Short mmCIF file of C-alpha atoms in Angstrom, two decimals:
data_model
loop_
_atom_site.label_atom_id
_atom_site.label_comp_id
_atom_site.label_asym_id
_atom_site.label_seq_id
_atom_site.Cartn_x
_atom_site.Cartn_y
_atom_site.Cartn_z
CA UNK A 1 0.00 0.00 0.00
CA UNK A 2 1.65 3.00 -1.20
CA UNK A 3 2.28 6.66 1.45
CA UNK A 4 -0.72 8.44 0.87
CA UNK A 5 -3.03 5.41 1.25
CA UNK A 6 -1.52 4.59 4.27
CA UNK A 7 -1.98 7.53 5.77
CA UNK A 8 -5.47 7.94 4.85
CA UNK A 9 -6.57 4.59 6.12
CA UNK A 10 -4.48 5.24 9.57
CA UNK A 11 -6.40 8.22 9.90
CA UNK A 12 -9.84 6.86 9.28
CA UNK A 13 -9.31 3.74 10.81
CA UNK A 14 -8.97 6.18 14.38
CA UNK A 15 -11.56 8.15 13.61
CA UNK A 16 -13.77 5.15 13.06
CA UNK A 17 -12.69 3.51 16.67
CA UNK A 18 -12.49 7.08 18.07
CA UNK A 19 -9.22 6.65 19.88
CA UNK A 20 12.95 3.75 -15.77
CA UNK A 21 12.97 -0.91 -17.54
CA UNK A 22 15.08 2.67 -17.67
CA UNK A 23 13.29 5.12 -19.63
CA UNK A 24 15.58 7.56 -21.45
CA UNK A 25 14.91 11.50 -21.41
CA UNK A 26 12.93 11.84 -24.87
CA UNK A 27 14.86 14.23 -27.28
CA UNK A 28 14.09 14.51 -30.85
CA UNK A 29 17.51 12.97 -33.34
CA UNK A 30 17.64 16.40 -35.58
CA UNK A 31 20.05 17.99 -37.09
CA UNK A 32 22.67 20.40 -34.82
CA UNK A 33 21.49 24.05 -36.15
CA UNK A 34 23.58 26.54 -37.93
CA UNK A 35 23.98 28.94 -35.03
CA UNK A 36 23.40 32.80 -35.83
CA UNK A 37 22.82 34.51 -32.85
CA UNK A 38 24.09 34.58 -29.29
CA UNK A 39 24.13 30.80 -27.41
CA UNK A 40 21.26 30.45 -25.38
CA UNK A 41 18.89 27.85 -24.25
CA UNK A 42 15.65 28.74 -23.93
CA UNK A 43 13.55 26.35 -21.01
CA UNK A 44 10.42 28.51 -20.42
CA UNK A 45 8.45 26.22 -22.55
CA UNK A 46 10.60 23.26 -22.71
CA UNK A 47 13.36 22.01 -25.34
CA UNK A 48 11.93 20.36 -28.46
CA UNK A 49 15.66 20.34 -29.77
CA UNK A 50 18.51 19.34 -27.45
CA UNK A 51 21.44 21.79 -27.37
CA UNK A 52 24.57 20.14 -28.62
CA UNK A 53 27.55 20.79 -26.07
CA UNK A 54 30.91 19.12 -27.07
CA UNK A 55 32.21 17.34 -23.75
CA UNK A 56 36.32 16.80 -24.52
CA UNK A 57 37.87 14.44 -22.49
CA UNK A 58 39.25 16.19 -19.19
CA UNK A 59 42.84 15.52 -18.57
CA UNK A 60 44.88 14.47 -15.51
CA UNK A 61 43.49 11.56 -12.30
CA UNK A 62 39.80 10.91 -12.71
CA UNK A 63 39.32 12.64 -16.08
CA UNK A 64 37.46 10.71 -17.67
CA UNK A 65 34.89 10.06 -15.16
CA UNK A 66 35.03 13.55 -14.38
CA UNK A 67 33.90 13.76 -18.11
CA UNK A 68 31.30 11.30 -18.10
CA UNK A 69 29.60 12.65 -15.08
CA UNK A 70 29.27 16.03 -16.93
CA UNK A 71 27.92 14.81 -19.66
CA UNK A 72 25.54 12.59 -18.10
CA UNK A 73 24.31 15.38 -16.00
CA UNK A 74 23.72 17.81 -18.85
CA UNK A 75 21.73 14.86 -21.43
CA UNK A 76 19.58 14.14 -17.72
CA UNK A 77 18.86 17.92 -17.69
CA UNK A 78 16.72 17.34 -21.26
CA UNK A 79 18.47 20.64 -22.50
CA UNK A 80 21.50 19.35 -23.53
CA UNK A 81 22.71 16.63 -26.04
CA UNK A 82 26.43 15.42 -25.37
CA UNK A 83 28.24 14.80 -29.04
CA UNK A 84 29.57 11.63 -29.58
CA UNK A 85 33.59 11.99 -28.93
CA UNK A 86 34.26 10.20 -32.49
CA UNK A 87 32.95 13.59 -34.21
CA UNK A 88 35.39 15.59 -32.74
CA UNK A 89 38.50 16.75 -35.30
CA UNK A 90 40.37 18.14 -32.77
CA UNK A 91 41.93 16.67 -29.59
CA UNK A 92 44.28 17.13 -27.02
CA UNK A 93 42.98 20.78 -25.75
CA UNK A 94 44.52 22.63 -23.90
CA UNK A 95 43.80 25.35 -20.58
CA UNK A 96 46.05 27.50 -21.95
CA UNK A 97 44.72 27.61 -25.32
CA UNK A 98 41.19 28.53 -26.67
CA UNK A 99 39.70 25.38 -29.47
CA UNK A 100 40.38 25.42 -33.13
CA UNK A 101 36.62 27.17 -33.61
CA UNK A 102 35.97 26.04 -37.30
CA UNK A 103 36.89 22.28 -36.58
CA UNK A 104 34.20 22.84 -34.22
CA UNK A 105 31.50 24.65 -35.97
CA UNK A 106 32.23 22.06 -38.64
CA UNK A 107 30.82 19.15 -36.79
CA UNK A 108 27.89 21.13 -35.50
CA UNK A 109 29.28 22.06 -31.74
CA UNK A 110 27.27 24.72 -30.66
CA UNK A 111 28.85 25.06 -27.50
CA UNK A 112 32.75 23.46 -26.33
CA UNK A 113 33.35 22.22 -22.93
CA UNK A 114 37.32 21.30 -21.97
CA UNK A 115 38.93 20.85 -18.86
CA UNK A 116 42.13 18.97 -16.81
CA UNK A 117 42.11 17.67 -13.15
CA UNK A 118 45.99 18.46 -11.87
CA UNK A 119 47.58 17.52 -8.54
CA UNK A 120 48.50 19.93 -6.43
CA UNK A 121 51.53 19.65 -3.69
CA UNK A 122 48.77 19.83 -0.46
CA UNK A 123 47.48 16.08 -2.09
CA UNK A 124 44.17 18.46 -3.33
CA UNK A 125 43.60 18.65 -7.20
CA UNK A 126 42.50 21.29 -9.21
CA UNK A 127 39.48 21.01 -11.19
CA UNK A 128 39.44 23.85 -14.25
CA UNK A 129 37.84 23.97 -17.34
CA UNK A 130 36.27 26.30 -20.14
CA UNK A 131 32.86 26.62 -21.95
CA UNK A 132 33.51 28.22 -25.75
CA UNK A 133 30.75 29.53 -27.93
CA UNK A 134 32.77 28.20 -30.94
CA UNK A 135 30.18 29.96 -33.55
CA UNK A 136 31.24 33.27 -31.80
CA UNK A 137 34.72 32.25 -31.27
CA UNK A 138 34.52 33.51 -27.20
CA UNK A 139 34.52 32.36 -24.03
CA UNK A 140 31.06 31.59 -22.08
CA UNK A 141 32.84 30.82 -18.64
CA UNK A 142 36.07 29.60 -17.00
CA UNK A 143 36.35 28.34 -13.45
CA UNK A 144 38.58 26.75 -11.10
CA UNK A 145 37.26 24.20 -8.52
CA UNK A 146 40.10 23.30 -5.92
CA UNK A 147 39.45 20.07 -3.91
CA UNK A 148 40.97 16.43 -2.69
CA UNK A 149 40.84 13.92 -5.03
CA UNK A 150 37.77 11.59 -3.37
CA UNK A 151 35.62 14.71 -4.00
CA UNK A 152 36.08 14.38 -7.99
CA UNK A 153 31.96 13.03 -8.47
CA UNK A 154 30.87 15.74 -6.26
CA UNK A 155 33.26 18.59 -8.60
CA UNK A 156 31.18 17.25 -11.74
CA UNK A 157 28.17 17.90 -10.75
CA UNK A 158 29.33 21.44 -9.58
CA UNK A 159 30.73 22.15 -13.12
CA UNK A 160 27.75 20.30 -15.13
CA UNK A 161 26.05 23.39 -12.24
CA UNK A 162 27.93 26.00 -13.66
CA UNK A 163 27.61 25.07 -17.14
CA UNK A 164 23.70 24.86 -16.57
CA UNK A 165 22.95 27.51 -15.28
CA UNK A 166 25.80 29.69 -17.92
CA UNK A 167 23.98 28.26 -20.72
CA UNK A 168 20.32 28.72 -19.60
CA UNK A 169 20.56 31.45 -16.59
CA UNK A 170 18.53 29.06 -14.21
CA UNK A 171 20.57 28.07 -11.34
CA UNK A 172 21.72 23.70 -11.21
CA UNK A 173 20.53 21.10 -9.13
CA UNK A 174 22.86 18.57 -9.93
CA UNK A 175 25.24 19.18 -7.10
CA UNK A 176 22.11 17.72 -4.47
CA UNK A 177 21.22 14.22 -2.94
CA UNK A 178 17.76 12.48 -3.14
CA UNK A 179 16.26 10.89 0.05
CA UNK A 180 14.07 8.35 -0.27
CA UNK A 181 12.06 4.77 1.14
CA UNK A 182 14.32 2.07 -0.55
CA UNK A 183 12.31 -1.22 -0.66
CA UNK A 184 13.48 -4.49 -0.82
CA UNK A 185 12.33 -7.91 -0.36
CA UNK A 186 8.73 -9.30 -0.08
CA UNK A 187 6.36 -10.39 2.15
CA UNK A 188 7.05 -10.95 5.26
CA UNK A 189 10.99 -10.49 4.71
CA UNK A 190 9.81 -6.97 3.09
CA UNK A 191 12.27 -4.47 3.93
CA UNK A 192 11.46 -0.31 4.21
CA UNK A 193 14.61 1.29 4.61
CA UNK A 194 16.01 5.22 4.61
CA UNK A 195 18.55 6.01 2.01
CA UNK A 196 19.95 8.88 0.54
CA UNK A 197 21.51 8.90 -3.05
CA UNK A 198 23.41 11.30 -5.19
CA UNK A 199 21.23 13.20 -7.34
CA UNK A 200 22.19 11.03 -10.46
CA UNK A 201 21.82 7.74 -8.31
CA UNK A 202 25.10 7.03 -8.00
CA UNK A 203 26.43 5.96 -3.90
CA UNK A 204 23.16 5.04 -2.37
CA UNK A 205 23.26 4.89 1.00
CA UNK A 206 21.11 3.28 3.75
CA UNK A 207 20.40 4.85 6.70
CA UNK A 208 18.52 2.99 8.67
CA UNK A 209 18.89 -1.11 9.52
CA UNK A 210 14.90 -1.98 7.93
CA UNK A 211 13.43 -3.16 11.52
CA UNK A 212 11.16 0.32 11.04
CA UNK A 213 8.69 1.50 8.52
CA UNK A 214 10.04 4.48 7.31
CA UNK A 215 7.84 7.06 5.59
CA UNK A 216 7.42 10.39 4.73
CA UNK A 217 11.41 11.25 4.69
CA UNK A 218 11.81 15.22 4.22
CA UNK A 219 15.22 17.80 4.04
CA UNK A 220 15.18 21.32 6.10
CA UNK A 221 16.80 23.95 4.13
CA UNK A 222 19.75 22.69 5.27
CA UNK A 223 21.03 19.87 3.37
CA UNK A 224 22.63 17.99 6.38
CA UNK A 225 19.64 17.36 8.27
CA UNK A 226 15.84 15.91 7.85
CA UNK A 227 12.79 14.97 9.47
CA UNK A 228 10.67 11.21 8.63
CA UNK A 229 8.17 9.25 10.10
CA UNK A 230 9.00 5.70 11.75
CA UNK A 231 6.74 3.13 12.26
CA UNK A 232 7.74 0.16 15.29
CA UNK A 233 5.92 -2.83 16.70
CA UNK A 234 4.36 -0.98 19.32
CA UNK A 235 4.91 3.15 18.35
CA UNK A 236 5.04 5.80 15.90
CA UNK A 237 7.53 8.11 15.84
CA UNK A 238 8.64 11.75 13.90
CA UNK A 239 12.62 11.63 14.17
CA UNK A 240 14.85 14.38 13.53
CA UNK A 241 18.30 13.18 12.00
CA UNK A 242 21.59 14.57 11.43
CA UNK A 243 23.49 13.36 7.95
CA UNK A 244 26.82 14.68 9.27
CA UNK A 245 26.73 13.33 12.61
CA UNK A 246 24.10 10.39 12.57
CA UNK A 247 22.78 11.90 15.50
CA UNK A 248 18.41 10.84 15.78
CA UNK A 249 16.42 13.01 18.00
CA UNK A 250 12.57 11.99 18.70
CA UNK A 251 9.98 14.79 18.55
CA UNK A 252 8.74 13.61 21.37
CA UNK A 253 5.21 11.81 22.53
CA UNK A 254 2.35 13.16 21.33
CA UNK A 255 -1.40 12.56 22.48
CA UNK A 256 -2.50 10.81 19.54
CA UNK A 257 -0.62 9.51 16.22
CA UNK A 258 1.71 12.01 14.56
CA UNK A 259 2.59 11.57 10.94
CA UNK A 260 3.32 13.36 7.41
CA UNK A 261 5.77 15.76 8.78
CA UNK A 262 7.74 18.43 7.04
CA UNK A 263 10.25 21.60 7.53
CA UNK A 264 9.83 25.67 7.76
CA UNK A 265 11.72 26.86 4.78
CA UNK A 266 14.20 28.20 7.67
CA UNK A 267 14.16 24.96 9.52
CA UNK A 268 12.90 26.26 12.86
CA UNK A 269 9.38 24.69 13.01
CA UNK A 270 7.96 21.33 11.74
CA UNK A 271 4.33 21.12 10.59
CA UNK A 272 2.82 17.59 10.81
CA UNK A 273 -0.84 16.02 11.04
CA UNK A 274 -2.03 14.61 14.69
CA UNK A 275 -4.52 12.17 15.03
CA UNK A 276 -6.41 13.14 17.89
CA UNK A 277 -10.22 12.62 19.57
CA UNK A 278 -11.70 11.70 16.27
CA UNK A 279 -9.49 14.30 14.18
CA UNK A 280 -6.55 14.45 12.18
CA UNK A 281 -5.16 18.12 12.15
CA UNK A 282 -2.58 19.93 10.97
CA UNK A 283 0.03 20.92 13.91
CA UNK A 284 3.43 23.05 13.86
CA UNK A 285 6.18 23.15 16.57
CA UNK A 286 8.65 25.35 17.28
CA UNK A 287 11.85 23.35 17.79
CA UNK A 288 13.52 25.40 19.89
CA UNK A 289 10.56 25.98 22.42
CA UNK A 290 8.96 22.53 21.90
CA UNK A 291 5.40 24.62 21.91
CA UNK A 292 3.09 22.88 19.72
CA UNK A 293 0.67 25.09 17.75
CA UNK A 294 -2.88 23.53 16.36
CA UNK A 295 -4.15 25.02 12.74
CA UNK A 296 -6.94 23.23 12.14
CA UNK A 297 -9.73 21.67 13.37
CA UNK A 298 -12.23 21.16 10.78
CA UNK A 299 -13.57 17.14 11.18
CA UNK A 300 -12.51 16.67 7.91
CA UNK A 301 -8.67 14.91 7.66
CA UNK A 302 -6.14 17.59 6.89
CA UNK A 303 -2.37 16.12 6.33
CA UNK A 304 0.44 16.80 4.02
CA UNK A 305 1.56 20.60 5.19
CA UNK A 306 3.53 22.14 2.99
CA UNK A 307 5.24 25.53 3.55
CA UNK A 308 5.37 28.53 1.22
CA UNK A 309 9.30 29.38 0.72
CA UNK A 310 8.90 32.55 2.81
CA UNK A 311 6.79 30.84 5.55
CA UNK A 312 4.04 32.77 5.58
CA UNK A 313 1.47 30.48 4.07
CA UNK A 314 1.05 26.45 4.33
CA UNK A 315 -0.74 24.09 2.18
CA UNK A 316 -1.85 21.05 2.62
CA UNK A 317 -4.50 18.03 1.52
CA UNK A 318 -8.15 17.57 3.47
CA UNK A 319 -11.49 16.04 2.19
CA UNK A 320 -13.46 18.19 4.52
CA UNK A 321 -15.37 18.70 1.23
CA UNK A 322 -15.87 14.98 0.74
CA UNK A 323 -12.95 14.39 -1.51
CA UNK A 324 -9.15 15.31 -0.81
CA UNK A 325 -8.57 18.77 -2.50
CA UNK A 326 -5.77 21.60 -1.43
CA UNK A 327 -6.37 24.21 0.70
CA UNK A 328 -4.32 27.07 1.62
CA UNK A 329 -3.98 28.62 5.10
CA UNK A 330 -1.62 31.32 6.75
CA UNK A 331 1.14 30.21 8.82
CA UNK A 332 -0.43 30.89 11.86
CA UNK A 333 -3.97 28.71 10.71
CA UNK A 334 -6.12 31.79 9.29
CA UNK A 335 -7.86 31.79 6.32
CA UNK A 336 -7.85 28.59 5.01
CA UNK A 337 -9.42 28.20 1.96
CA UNK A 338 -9.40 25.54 -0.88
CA UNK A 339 -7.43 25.85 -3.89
CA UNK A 340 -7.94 23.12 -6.24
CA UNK A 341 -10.55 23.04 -9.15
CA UNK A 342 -10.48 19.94 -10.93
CA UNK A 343 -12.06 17.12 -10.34
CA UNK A 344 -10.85 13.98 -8.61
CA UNK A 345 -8.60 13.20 -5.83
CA UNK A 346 -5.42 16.28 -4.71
CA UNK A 347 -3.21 14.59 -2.75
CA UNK A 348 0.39 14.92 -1.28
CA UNK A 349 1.10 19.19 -2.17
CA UNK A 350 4.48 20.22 -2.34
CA UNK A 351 5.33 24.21 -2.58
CA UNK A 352 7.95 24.60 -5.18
CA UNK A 353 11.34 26.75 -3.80
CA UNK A 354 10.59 29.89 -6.43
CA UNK A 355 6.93 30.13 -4.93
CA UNK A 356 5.48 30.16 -7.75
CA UNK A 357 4.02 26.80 -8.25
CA UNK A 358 2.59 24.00 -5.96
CA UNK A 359 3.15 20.39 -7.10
CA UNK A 360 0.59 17.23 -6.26
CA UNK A 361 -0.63 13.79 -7.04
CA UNK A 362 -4.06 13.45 -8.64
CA UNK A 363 -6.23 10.48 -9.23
CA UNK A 364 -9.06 10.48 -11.68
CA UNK A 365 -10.65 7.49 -13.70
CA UNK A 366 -8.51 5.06 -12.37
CA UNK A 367 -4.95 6.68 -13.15
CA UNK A 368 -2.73 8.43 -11.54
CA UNK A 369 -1.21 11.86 -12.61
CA UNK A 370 1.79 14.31 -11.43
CA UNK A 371 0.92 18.22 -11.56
CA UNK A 372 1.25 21.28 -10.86
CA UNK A 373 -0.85 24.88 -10.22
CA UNK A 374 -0.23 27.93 -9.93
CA UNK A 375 -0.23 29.11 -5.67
CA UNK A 376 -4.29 30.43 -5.78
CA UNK A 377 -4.87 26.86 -7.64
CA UNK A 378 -5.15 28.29 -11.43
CA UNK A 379 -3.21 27.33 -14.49
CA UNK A 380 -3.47 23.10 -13.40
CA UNK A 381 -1.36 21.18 -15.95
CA UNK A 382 -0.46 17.69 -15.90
CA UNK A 383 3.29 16.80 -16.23
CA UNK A 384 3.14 13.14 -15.72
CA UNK A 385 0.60 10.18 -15.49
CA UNK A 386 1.00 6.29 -15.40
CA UNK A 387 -0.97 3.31 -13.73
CA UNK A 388 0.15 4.74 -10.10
CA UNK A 389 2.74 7.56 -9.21
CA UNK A 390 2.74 10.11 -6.30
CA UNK A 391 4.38 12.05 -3.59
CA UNK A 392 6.66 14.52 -5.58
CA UNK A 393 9.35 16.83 -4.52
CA UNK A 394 11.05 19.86 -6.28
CA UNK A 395 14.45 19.98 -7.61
CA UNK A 396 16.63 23.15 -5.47
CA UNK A 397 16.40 25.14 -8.62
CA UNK A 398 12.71 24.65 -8.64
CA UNK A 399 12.49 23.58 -12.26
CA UNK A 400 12.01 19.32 -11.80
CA UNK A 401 10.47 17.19 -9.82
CA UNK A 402 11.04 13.62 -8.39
CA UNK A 403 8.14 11.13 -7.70
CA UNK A 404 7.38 7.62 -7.15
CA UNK A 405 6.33 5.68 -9.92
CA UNK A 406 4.78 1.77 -9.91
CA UNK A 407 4.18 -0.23 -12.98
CA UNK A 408 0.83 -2.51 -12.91
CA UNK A 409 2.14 -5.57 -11.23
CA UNK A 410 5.39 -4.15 -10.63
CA UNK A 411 7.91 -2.42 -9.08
CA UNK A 412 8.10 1.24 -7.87
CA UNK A 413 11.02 3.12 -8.97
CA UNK A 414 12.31 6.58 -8.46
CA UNK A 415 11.57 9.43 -11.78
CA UNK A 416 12.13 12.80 -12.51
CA UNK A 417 9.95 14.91 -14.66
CA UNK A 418 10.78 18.79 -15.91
CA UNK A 419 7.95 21.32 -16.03
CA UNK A 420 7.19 21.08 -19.36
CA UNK A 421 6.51 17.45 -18.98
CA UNK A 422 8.46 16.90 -22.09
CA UNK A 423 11.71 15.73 -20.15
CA UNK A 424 10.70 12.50 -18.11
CA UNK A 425 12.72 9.61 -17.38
CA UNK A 426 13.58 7.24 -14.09
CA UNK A 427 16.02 8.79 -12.25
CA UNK A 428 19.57 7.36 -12.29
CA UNK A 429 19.16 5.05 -9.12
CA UNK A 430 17.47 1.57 -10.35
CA UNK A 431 17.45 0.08 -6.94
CA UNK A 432 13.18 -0.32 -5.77
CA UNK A 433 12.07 2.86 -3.90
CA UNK A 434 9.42 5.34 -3.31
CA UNK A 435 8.73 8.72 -1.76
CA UNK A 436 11.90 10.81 -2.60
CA UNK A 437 12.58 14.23 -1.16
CA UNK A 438 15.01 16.22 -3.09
CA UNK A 439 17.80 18.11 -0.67
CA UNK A 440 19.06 21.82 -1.71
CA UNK A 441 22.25 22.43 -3.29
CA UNK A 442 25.24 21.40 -1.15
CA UNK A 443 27.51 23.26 0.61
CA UNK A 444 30.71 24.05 -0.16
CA UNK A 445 32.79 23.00 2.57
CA UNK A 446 35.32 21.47 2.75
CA UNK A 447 36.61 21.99 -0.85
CA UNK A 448 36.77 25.51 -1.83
CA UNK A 449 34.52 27.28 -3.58
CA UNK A 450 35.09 27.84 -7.53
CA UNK A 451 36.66 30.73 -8.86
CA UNK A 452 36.58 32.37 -11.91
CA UNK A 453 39.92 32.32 -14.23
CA UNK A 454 39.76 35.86 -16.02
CA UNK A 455 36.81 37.83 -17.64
CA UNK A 456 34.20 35.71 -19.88
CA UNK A 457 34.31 37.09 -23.71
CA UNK A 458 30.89 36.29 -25.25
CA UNK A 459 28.59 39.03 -23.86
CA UNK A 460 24.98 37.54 -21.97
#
């Protein structure tokens, strides 16, 4: 029984007794176009014709991985299509040189990405590169990422970052982690695990030993520590947990069943739903007080609270109307009013980081669909649908989302879907799992933050 199920029938059941095979992003095979104008890459309405970005081998420990990370990052992104190394007439480049242009224009290249990994004496490595707009014969961007060797996975998705976000002025999300339920096993021997994978599904990592059900797994702002739901023999739990230091920290014991819990966009306060005398309501605490705060009381079930980035508004799923639909309140409970306008089922709401949109999971005639409306519920569009799918969560950048996906008969597996619904595909990690929460961009530390290496020549 998938998340929001569950928590539906936990909730009525104590009212009652009053106590991607891997999918591949979808991209068009056209021609490279003669390039006229400046290099840009234009995502406001989705890319019907992949960019094509010349990935040369990096030099030096690691290159070549280095390499392939970028380039897998960039083809995930749907905006991008890496050319196939074989085209390339010239090799062997050089930091200290800009590319032969024409040998470049001449294959189609509309945009040349070069770079070496060298030692340093303090055992770190230095990670540069450049990004050429060979049609304009300038440079788009150089950089300089400075770091130990071990980091090298973590530096690719920073550059595949920069690159992103130089090429289409929206800021990356590839240098982020993914938390999620990872599933295994069946029946009896099922096992519900936390795990945490790199946003490309590479190192997954479990976090807890399987003797819990885990659900409902979410990141605060920062992206070292996160809130989930566990579920024991004899209790129910909301657990606070540090990545960096392991360290778990119970919310405490609530009267009545606490579930569906998620972070303040400053990570100061967790909202979550408490089943209590014959209602399920939406709560907030203040972690550093402890003071619990009710919002609703309606009779209806309200769950799923979901913060507005500047914390002044929540929304969240209730069927105090007879079916689940979103409502928005103000932080502090006022005004709640509904939001949705469709018909069927609005589960699981998710406020996007720009504030702009809200994401959900909708059921209707029997399928299952991933969407997303504007913040006063106009402007619904479907991204994604399939026999079941649900629970998704925003990329940092605001611009994807992740959900949880199950084939009829099958398994569930992790995908990723952009907001013109055009780029959808399972996410890298192939492993069995549901309910992921993306985490916001990484710090820095320890490496040391890129820096630029001299003025860029192509003009924005």
């Amino acid at each position: 029984m998938r998340l929001n199920l569950l928590l539906c029938t936990v909730a009525a059941v104590a009212v009652a007794g009053v106590t991607l095979v891997q999918a591949q992003v979808a991209r068009p095979q056209t021609p490279a176009p003669q390039q006229q104008g400046p290099v840009e890459v234009e995502i406001d309405q989705g890319v019907i014709r992949p960019f094509q970005i010349a990935v040369a081998p990096f030099s030096g420990p690691n290159g070549s991985q280095v390499t392939t990370v970028i380039g897998d990052n960039l083809r995930r992104s749907g905006f991008f299509e890496p050319m196939n190394p074989s085209s390339f007439i010239e090799t062997g480049l050089s930091l200290q040189n800009a590319p032969n242009f024409p040998q470049w224009t001449q294959i189609g290249a509309q945009a040349v990405l070069y770079g070496s990994v060298t030692p340093r004496a303090d055992g770190r490595n230095d990670f540069g590169f450049r990004l050429y707009d060979p049609y304009r014969q300038c440079q788009l961007v150089s950089y300089n990422f400075t770091a130990t060797p071990e980091q090298w996975r973590r530096i690719s998705h920073k550059i595949a970052d920069v690159v992103y976000q130089r090429m289409t002025g929206e800021s990356g999300f590839f240098d982020s982690r993914i938390l999620y339920v990872a599933e295994s096993g069946t029946g009896l021997n099922r096992l519900s695990r936390l795990a945490i994978v790199d946003s490309d599904g590479a190192d997954p990592q479990f976090l807890t030993d399987g003797n819990e059900i885990i659900l409902t797994p979410r990141f605060s702002s920062k992206p070292d520590e996160i809130v989930y739901m566990a579920l024991g023999k004899d209790y129910s739990r909301i657990y606070l947990y540090n990545l960096s230091t392991s360290r778990r920290e119970s919310l405490g014991e609530f009267d009545g069943q606490a579930f569906g819990p998620r972070y303040s966009p400053d990570g100061t306060k967790v909202a979550f739903s408490i089943i209590r005398g014959g209602n399920t309501d939406v709560y907030v605490m203040d972690l550093r007080t402890r003071q619990l705060s009710r919002l609703t009381s309606d009779p209806g079930i309200d769950t799923s609270p979901s913060f507005s980035p500047d914390a002044s508004r929540i929304v969240f799923n209730s069927d105090r109307s007879g079916t689940p639909r979103l409502y928005v309140m103000n932080a502090d409970g006022s005004g709640q009013r509904p939001i949705s306008r469709g018909g069927g089922s609005y589960t699981a709401p998710a406020w996007s980081p720009r504030g702009d949109l809200i994401a959900f999971t909708k059921s209707q005639g029997g399928r299952f669909a991933t969407g997303v409306m504007n913040a006063d519920g106009s402007g619904e569009r479907q991204l994604s649908s399939s026999y079941f799918e649900e629970g998704p969560s925003w990329a940092p950048n605001g611009r994807y989302l992740m959900f949880a996906r199950q084939t009829r008969g099958g398994d569930t597996n992790l995908w990723m879907v952009d907001l013109s619904g055009r780029v959808i595909a399972q996410s890298g990690y192939q492993g069995r799992g549901s309910d992921p929460a993306w985490s916001p961009l990484l710090a820095d530390t320890p490496m040391q933050l890129g820096r630029a290496q001299g003025p860029d020549s192509c003009p924005s």
